[in-house]
Structures are given as structure tokens and as C-alpha cells.
N, CA, C and O atoms as a printed pandas DataFrame, in Angstrom:
     atom_number atom_name residue_name chain_id  residue_number  x_coord  y_coord  z_coord
0              1         N          MET        A               1    0.829   -1.178    0.000
1              2        CA          MET        A               1    0.000    0.000    0.000
2              3         C          MET        A               1    0.874    1.242    0.000
3              4         O          MET        A               1    1.460    1.572    1.031
4              5         N          PRO        A               2    0.981    1.933   -1.111
5              6        CA          PRO        A               2    1.760    3.162   -1.138
6              7         C          PRO        A               2    1.087    4.276   -0.328
7              8         O          PRO        A               2   -0.134    4.426   -0.331
8              9         N          TYR        A               3    1.916    5.035    0.354
9             10        CA          TYR        A               3    1.472    6.221    1.068
10            11         C          TYR        A               3    2.367    7.360    0.591
11            12         O          TYR        A               3    3.588    7.300    0.734
12            13         N          VAL        A               4    1.760    8.389    0.027
13            14        CA          VAL        A               4    2.504    9.526   -0.492
14            15         C          VAL        A               4    2.068   10.764    0.272
15            16         O          VAL        A               4    0.876   11.052    0.378
16            17         N          ASN        A               5    3.053   11.502    0.809
17            18        CA          ASN        A               5    2.767   12.739    1.527
18            19         C          ASN        A               5    3.363   13.891    0.723
19            20         O          ASN        A               5    4.574   13.956    0.513
20            21         N          ILE        A               6    2.503   14.790    0.281
21            22        CA          ILE        A               6    2.925   15.957   -0.476
22            23         C          ILE        A               6    2.797   17.166    0.445
23            24         O          ILE        A               6    1.723   17.434    0.984
24            25         N          GLN        A               7    3.883   17.881    0.620
25            26        CA          GLN        A               7    3.845   19.091    1.436
26            27         C          GLN        A               7    4.090   20.286    0.527
27            28         O          GLN        A               7    5.066   20.330   -0.221
28            29         N          ILE        A               8    3.182   21.256    0.607
29            30        CA          ILE        A               8    3.280   22.474   -0.191
30            31         C          ILE        A               8    3.077   23.674    0.722
31            32         O          ILE        A               8    2.456   23.564    1.779
32            33         N          THR        A               9    3.603   24.813    0.310
33            34        CA          THR        A               9    3.361   26.015    1.091
34            35         C          THR        A               9    1.928   26.470    0.868
35            36         O          THR        A               9    1.350   26.264   -0.200
36            37         N          ARG        A              10    1.370   27.089    1.893
37            38        CA          ARG        A              10    0.006   27.601    1.817
38            39         C          ARG        A              10    0.052   28.990    1.189
39            40         O          ARG        A              10    0.013   30.009    1.878
40            41         N          GLU        A              11    0.135   28.995   -0.123
41            42        CA          GLU        A              11    0.124   30.233   -0.884
42            43         C          GLU        A              11   -0.584   29.953   -2.199
43            44         O          GLU        A              11   -0.573   28.829   -2.699
44            45         N          GLY        A              12   -1.174   30.947   -2.727
45            46        CA          GLY        A              12   -1.920   30.759   -3.960
46            47         C          GLY        A              12   -1.054   30.875   -5.191
47            48         O          GLY        A              12    0.054   31.408   -5.142
48            49         N          THR        A              13   -1.565   30.374   -6.285
49            50        CA          THR        A              13   -0.853   30.468   -7.548
50            51         C          THR        A              13   -1.468   31.527   -8.451
51            52         O          THR        A              13   -1.036   31.713   -9.589
52            53         N          SER        A              14   -2.485   32.222   -7.933
53            54        CA          SER        A              14   -3.109   33.304   -8.681
54            55         C          SER        A              14   -3.444   34.428   -7.698
55            56         O          SER        A              14   -3.529   34.188   -6.493
56            57         N          PRO        A              15   -3.632   35.643   -8.195
57            58        CA          PRO        A              15   -3.912   36.767   -7.296
58            59         C          PRO        A              15   -5.115   36.499   -6.383
59            60         O          PRO        A              15   -6.174   36.072   -6.842
60            61         N          GLY        A              16   -4.933   36.754   -5.102
61            62        CA          GLY        A              16   -6.008   36.586   -4.134
62            63         C          GLY        A              16   -6.175   35.181   -3.584
63            64         O          GLY        A              16   -6.921   34.982   -2.625
64            65         N          ALA        A              17   -5.495   34.202   -4.170
65            66        CA          ALA        A              17   -5.601   32.826   -3.693
66            67         C          ALA        A              17   -4.730   32.634   -2.464
67            68         O          ALA        A              17   -3.663   33.236   -2.350
68            69         N          THR        A              18   -5.187   31.797   -1.547
69            70        CA          THR        A              18   -4.432   31.568   -0.316
70            71         C          THR        A              18   -3.984   30.123   -0.169
71            72         O          THR        A              18   -3.511   29.735    0.899
72            73         N          GLY        A              19   -4.118   29.339   -1.187
73            74        CA          GLY        A              19   -3.692   27.952   -1.143
74            75         C          GLY        A              19   -4.069   27.251   -2.431
75            76         O          GLY        A              19   -4.652   27.851   -3.333
76            77         N          ALA        A              20   -3.736   26.000   -2.505
77            78        CA          ALA        A              20   -4.102   25.199   -3.670
78            79         C          ALA        A              20   -5.617   25.015   -3.698
79            80         O          ALA        A              20   -6.254   24.866   -2.655
80            81         N          THR        A              21   -6.174   25.028   -4.882
81            82        CA          THR        A              21   -7.620   24.845   -5.022
82            83         C          THR        A              21   -7.976   23.368   -4.876
83            84         O          THR        A              21   -7.107   22.509   -5.025
84            85         N          PRO        A              22   -9.232   23.063   -4.588
85            86        CA          PRO        A              22   -9.642   21.660   -4.553
86            87         C          PRO        A              22   -9.358   20.944   -5.876
87            88         O          PRO        A              22   -9.029   19.758   -5.880
88            89         N          GLU        A              23   -9.484   21.656   -6.994
89            90        CA          GLU        A              23   -9.214   21.052   -8.302
90            91         C          GLU        A              23   -7.725   20.732   -8.461
91            92         O          GLU        A              23   -7.369   19.687   -9.007
92            93         N          GLN        A              24   -6.859   21.628   -7.984
93            94        CA          GLN        A              24   -5.424   21.366   -8.053
94            95         C          GLN        A              24   -5.036   20.180   -7.178
95            96         O          GLN        A              24   -4.215   19.351   -7.570
96            97         N          LYS        A              25   -5.628   20.105   -5.996
97            98        CA          LYS        A              25   -5.346   18.976   -5.103
98            99         C          LYS        A              25   -5.830   17.666   -5.712
99           100         O          LYS        A              25   -5.139   16.651   -5.637
100          101         N          ALA        A              26   -7.006   17.688   -6.310
101          102        CA          ALA        A              26   -7.533   16.481   -6.964
102          103         C          ALA        A              26   -6.609   16.039   -8.095
103          104         O          ALA        A              26   -6.389   14.843   -8.288
104          105         N          ALA        A              27   -6.064   17.008   -8.848
105          106        CA          ALA        A              27   -5.151   16.677   -9.942
106          107         C          ALA        A              27   -3.863   16.059   -9.403
107          108         O          ALA        A              27   -3.335   15.117   -9.996
108          109         N          LEU        A              28   -3.353   16.579   -8.286
109          110        CA          LEU        A              28   -2.164   15.985   -7.670
110          111         C          LEU        A              28   -2.431   14.549   -7.234
111          112         O          LEU        A              28   -1.632   13.652   -7.502
112          113         N          ILE        A              29   -3.551   14.339   -6.567
113          114        CA          ILE        A              29   -3.901   12.992   -6.087
114          115         C          ILE        A              29   -4.022   12.024   -7.250
115          116         O          ILE        A              29   -3.484   10.918   -7.202
116          117         N          LYS        A              30   -4.725   12.437   -8.294
117          118        CA          LYS        A              30   -4.894   11.567   -9.468
118          119         C          LYS        A              30   -3.556   11.300  -10.148
119          120         O          LYS        A              30   -3.249   10.165  -10.512
120          121         N          GLY        A              31   -2.757   12.364  -10.317
121          122        CA          GLY        A              31   -1.476   12.213  -11.006
122          123         C          GLY        A              31   -0.528   11.273  -10.285
123          124         O          GLY        A              31    0.108   10.427  -10.915
124          125         N          VAL        A              32   -0.427   11.414   -8.959
125          126        CA          VAL        A              32    0.446   10.539   -8.174
126          127         C          VAL        A              32   -0.060    9.099   -8.218
127          128         O          VAL        A              32    0.719    8.161   -8.385
128          129         N          SER        A              33   -1.358    8.939   -8.069
129          130        CA          SER        A              33   -1.940    7.588   -8.097
130          131         C          SER        A              33   -1.739    6.937   -9.452
131          132         O          SER        A              33   -1.396    5.757   -9.531
132          133         N          ASP        A              34   -1.951    7.700  -10.525
133          134        CA          ASP        A              34   -1.732    7.171  -11.881
134          135         C          ASP        A              34   -0.276    6.782  -12.090
135          136         O          ASP        A              34    0.007    5.734  -12.669
136          137         N          LEU        A              35    0.653    7.615  -11.623
137          138        CA          LEU        A              35    2.078    7.320  -11.783
138          139         C          LEU        A              35    2.473    6.038  -11.053
139          140         O          LEU        A              35    3.205    5.210  -11.595
140          141         N          LEU        A              36    1.987    5.877   -9.821
141          142        CA          LEU        A              36    2.294    4.650   -9.072
142          143         C          LEU        A              36    1.726    3.418   -9.776
143          144         O          LEU        A              36    2.330    2.346   -9.752
144          145         N          PHE        A              37    0.570    3.581  -10.396
145          146        CA          PHE        A              37    0.003    2.446  -11.135
146          147         C          PHE        A              37    0.827    2.154  -12.389
147          148         O          PHE        A              37    1.147    0.999  -12.670
148          149         N          GLU        A              38    1.171    3.204  -13.145
149          150        CA          GLU        A              38    1.921    3.019  -14.390
150          151         C          GLU        A              38    3.302    2.415  -14.146
151          152         O          GLU        A              38    3.730    1.527  -14.882
152          153         N          VAL        A              39    3.992    2.890  -13.124
153          154        CA          VAL        A              39    5.377    2.464  -12.901
154          155         C          VAL        A              39    5.463    1.177  -12.092
155          156         O          VAL        A              39    6.238    0.280  -12.426
156          157         N          LEU        A              40    4.664    1.084  -11.023
157          158        CA          LEU        A              40    4.787   -0.054  -10.103
158          159         C          LEU        A              40    3.570   -0.985  -10.087
159          160         O          LEU        A              40    3.550   -1.974   -9.354
160          161         N          LYS        A              41    2.572   -0.668  -10.888
161          162        CA          LYS        A              41    1.325   -1.457  -10.943
162          163         C          LYS        A              41    0.605   -1.495   -9.594
163          164         O          LYS        A              41   -0.062   -2.475   -9.260
164          165         N          LYS        A              42    0.749   -0.416   -8.826
165          166        CA          LYS        A              42    0.048   -0.315   -7.541
166          167         C          LYS        A              42   -1.383    0.132   -7.808
167          168         O          LYS        A              42   -1.593    1.166   -8.443
168          169         N          PRO        A              43   -2.367   -0.620   -7.341
169          170        CA          PRO        A              43   -3.760   -0.271   -7.628
170          171         C          PRO        A              43   -4.168    1.029   -6.940
171          172         O          PRO        A              43   -3.738    1.327   -5.826
172          173         N          HIS        A              44   -5.002    1.786   -7.629
173          174        CA          HIS        A              44   -5.488    3.047   -7.088
174          175         C          HIS        A              44   -6.169    2.859   -5.729
175          176         O          HIS        A              44   -6.016    3.692   -4.836
176          177         N          ALA        A              45   -6.901    1.791   -5.579
177          178        CA          ALA        A              45   -7.648    1.559   -4.336
178          179         C          ALA        A              45   -6.732    1.336   -3.137
179          180         O          ALA        A              45   -7.170    1.456   -1.993
180          181         N          ALA        A              46   -5.471    1.014   -3.389
181          182        CA          ALA        A              46   -4.538    0.756   -2.293
182          183         C          ALA        A              46   -3.556    1.905   -2.092
183          184         O          ALA        A              46   -2.647    1.806   -1.268
184          185         N          THR        A              47   -3.734    2.996   -2.839
185          186        CA          THR        A              47   -2.807    4.125   -2.777
186          187         C          THR        A              47   -3.413    5.259   -1.961
187          188         O          THR        A              47   -4.544    5.681   -2.198
188          189         N          PHE        A              48   -2.641    5.742   -0.998
189          190        CA          PHE        A              48   -3.068    6.848   -0.140
190          191         C          PHE        A              48   -2.211    8.069   -0.451
191          192         O          PHE        A              48   -0.985    7.976   -0.502
192          193         N          VAL        A              49   -2.848    9.194   -0.656
193          194        CA          VAL        A              49   -2.150   10.451   -0.919
194          195         C          VAL        A              49   -2.660   11.482    0.082
195          196         O          VAL        A              49   -3.866   11.697    0.206
196          197         N          VAL        A              50   -1.735   12.114    0.789
197          198        CA          VAL        A              50   -2.070   13.150    1.756
198          199         C          VAL        A              50   -1.363   14.433    1.340
199          200         O          VAL        A              50   -0.163   14.430    1.066
200          201         N          ILE        A              51   -2.111   15.526    1.294
201          202        CA          ILE        A              51   -1.537   16.823    0.957
202          203         C          ILE        A              51   -1.579   17.696    2.206
203          204         O          ILE        A              51   -2.645   17.962    2.761
204          205         N          ASP        A              52   -0.408   18.132    2.633
205          206        CA          ASP        A              52   -0.296   19.041    3.771
206          207         C          ASP        A              52    0.057   20.420    3.245
207          208         O          ASP        A              52    1.035   20.580    2.515
208          209         N          GLU        A              53   -0.741   21.419    3.614
209          210        CA          GLU        A              53   -0.416   22.799    3.278
210          211         C          GLU        A              53    0.224   23.445    4.500
211          212         O          GLU        A              53   -0.376   23.509    5.573
212          213         N          VAL        A              54    1.441   23.917    4.320
213          214        CA          VAL        A              54    2.228   24.457    5.414
214          215         C          VAL        A              54    2.205   25.983    5.330
215          216         O          VAL        A              54    2.452   26.541    4.261
216          217         N          PRO        A              55    1.912   26.668    6.442
217          218        CA          PRO        A              55    1.973   28.132    6.412
218          219         C          PRO        A              55    3.372   28.603    6.009
219          220         O          PRO        A              55    4.373   27.983    6.365
220          221         N          MET        A              56    3.424   29.701    5.268
221          222        CA          MET        A              56    4.704   30.207    4.770
222          223         C          MET        A              56    5.716   30.428    5.890
223          224         O          MET        A              56    6.907   30.182    5.697
224          225         N          GLU        A              57    5.262   30.891    7.065
225          226        CA          GLU        A              57    6.204   31.165    8.148
226          227         C          GLU        A              57    6.805   29.887    8.732
227          228         O          GLU        A              57    7.760   29.955    9.506
228          229         N          ASN        A              58    6.261   28.730    8.375
229          230        CA          ASN        A              58    6.783   27.447    8.854
230          231         C          ASN        A              58    7.638   26.733    7.810
231          232         O          ASN        A              58    7.950   25.554    7.974
232          233         N          TRP        A              59    8.017   27.422    6.751
233          234        CA          TRP        A              59    8.786   26.819    5.664
234          235         C          TRP        A              59   10.067   27.621    5.485
235          236         O          TRP        A              59   10.025   28.850    5.442
236          237         N          GLY        A              60   11.192   26.948    5.381
237          238        CA          GLY        A              60   12.454   27.647    5.209
238          239         C          GLY        A              60   13.319   27.019    4.139
239          240         O          GLY        A              60   13.167   25.849    3.785
240          241         N          MET        A              61   14.233   27.831    3.634
241          242        CA          MET        A              61   15.215   27.385    2.640
242          243         C          MET        A              61   16.513   28.112    2.907
243          244         O          MET        A              61   16.491   29.290    3.264
244          245         N          GLY        A              62   17.617   27.463    2.749
245          246        CA          GLY        A              62   18.902   28.126    2.855
246          247         C          GLY        A              62   19.128   28.837    4.176
247          248         O          GLY        A              62   19.840   29.841    4.222
248          249         N          GLY        A              63   18.540   28.340    5.243
249          250        CA          GLY        A              63   18.720   28.935    6.561
250          251         C          GLY        A              63   17.854   30.149    6.827
251          252         O          GLY        A              63   18.044   30.849    7.822
252          253         N          LEU        A              64   16.886   30.404    5.926
253          254        CA          LEU        A              64   16.020   31.573    6.057
254          255         C          LEU        A              64   14.563   31.183    5.899
255          256         O          LEU        A              64   14.261   30.169    5.269
256          257         N          PRO        A              65   13.641   31.977    6.467
257          258        CA          PRO        A              65   12.235   31.775    6.119
258          259         C          PRO        A              65   12.098   31.923    4.595
259          260         O          PRO        A              65   12.795   32.740    3.992
260          261         N          VAL        A              66   11.235   31.163    3.988
261          262        CA          VAL        A              66   11.171   31.101    2.524
262          263         C          VAL        A              66   10.898   32.460    1.887
263          264         O          VAL        A              66   11.431   32.745    0.814
264          265         N          GLU        A              67   10.088   33.303    2.513
265          266        CA          GLU        A              67    9.813   34.619    1.920
266          267         C          GLU        A              67   11.088   35.475    1.869
267          268         O          GLU        A              67   11.329   36.165    0.878
268          269         N          GLU        A              68   11.903   35.434    2.928
269          270        CA          GLU        A              68   13.162   36.172    2.937
270          271         C          GLU        A              68   14.133   35.577    1.930
271          272         O          GLU        A              68   14.830   36.315    1.235
272          273         N          TYR        A              69   14.188   34.262    1.842
273          274        CA          TYR        A              69   15.050   33.595    0.860
274          275         C          TYR        A              69   14.693   34.051   -0.559
275          276         O          TYR        A              69   15.573   34.360   -1.363
276          277         N          ARG        A              70   13.397   34.087   -0.850
277          278        CA          ARG        A              70   12.949   34.525   -2.177
278          279         C          ARG        A              70   13.328   35.976   -2.438
279          280         O          ARG        A              70   13.756   36.315   -3.541
280          281         N          ARG        A              71   13.174   36.845   -1.425
281          282        CA          ARG        A              71   13.541   38.257   -1.586
282          283         C          ARG        A              71   15.027   38.384   -1.912
283          284         O          ARG        A              71   15.415   39.115   -2.824
284          285         N          GLN        A              72   15.842   37.669   -1.164
285          286        CA          GLN        A              72   17.290   37.746   -1.387
286          287         C          GLN        A              72   17.680   37.189   -2.749
287          288         O          GLN        A              72   18.527   37.750   -3.444
288          289         N          THR        A              73   17.057   36.087   -3.118
289          290        CA          THR        A              73   17.343   35.482   -4.429
290          291         C          THR        A              73   16.914   36.414   -5.555
291          292         O          THR        A              73   17.630   36.556   -6.547
292          293         N          ALA        A              74   15.757   37.047   -5.413
293          294        CA          ALA        A              74   15.260   37.960   -6.442
294          295         C          ALA        A              74   16.166   39.176   -6.574
295          296         O          ALA        A              74   16.409   39.642   -7.687
296          297         N          SER        A              75   16.666   39.692   -5.470
297          298        CA          SER        A              75   17.518   40.877   -5.536
298          299         C          SER        A              75   18.866   40.545   -6.175
299          300         O          SER        A              75   19.488   41.427   -6.768
300          301         N          LYS        A              76   19.325   39.325   -6.075
301          302        CA          LYS        A              76   20.594   38.912   -6.687
302          303         C          LYS        A              76   20.476   38.765   -8.192
303          304         O          LYS        A              76   21.461   38.929   -8.911
304          305         N          THR        A              77   19.271   38.456   -8.680
305          306        CA          THR        A              77   19.079   38.269  -10.120
306          307         C          THR        A              77   18.627   39.541  -10.811
307          308         O          THR        A              77   18.510   39.569  -12.036
308          309         N          SER        A              78   18.372   40.597  -10.045
309          310        CA          SER        A              78   17.928   41.880  -10.635
310          311         C          SER        A              78   19.091   42.709  -11.087
311          312         O          SER        A              78   18.901   43.810  -11.603
């Protein structure tokens, strides 16, 4: 029984959005389940997919909160 845990930041991909939409989450669940079936022949009924949305302040990269990391990275490429 495959168990897949997807962790994403709680931020939207369009103006005003505050997280992934139900349609985006459904697409992730279907895509992961389909991939496990195609590659490993794991049946959809035995595949569990959990999506955790993490608040931005709880996510870090490069020793920094992710928002600060992005600011610093953006200023280096400008």
C-alpha cells in the first residue's frame, strides 16, 4: 500500500488565492496515483495520498524563512 505525503506552502498560484484549489489537489492525487500504477502497478484503491499545506512562516530554505530567501534570491538576479 503506497502512502505519499505531499507538502506544499500555503500560498496561492493566482492573485487573491491563499492555497491550492480543490481542483489542483484532486489533480495531484490523481497524477500521483496514476504514476504509481503506471510504474509499479500499484492499484489506485490501495494508494493513499495526503496533501499538507504548510503556512509560509513554517517553511524555510537556505537557513532563512522562505519569503526572505525569495527576496534575497530575487535581488541577486535583478
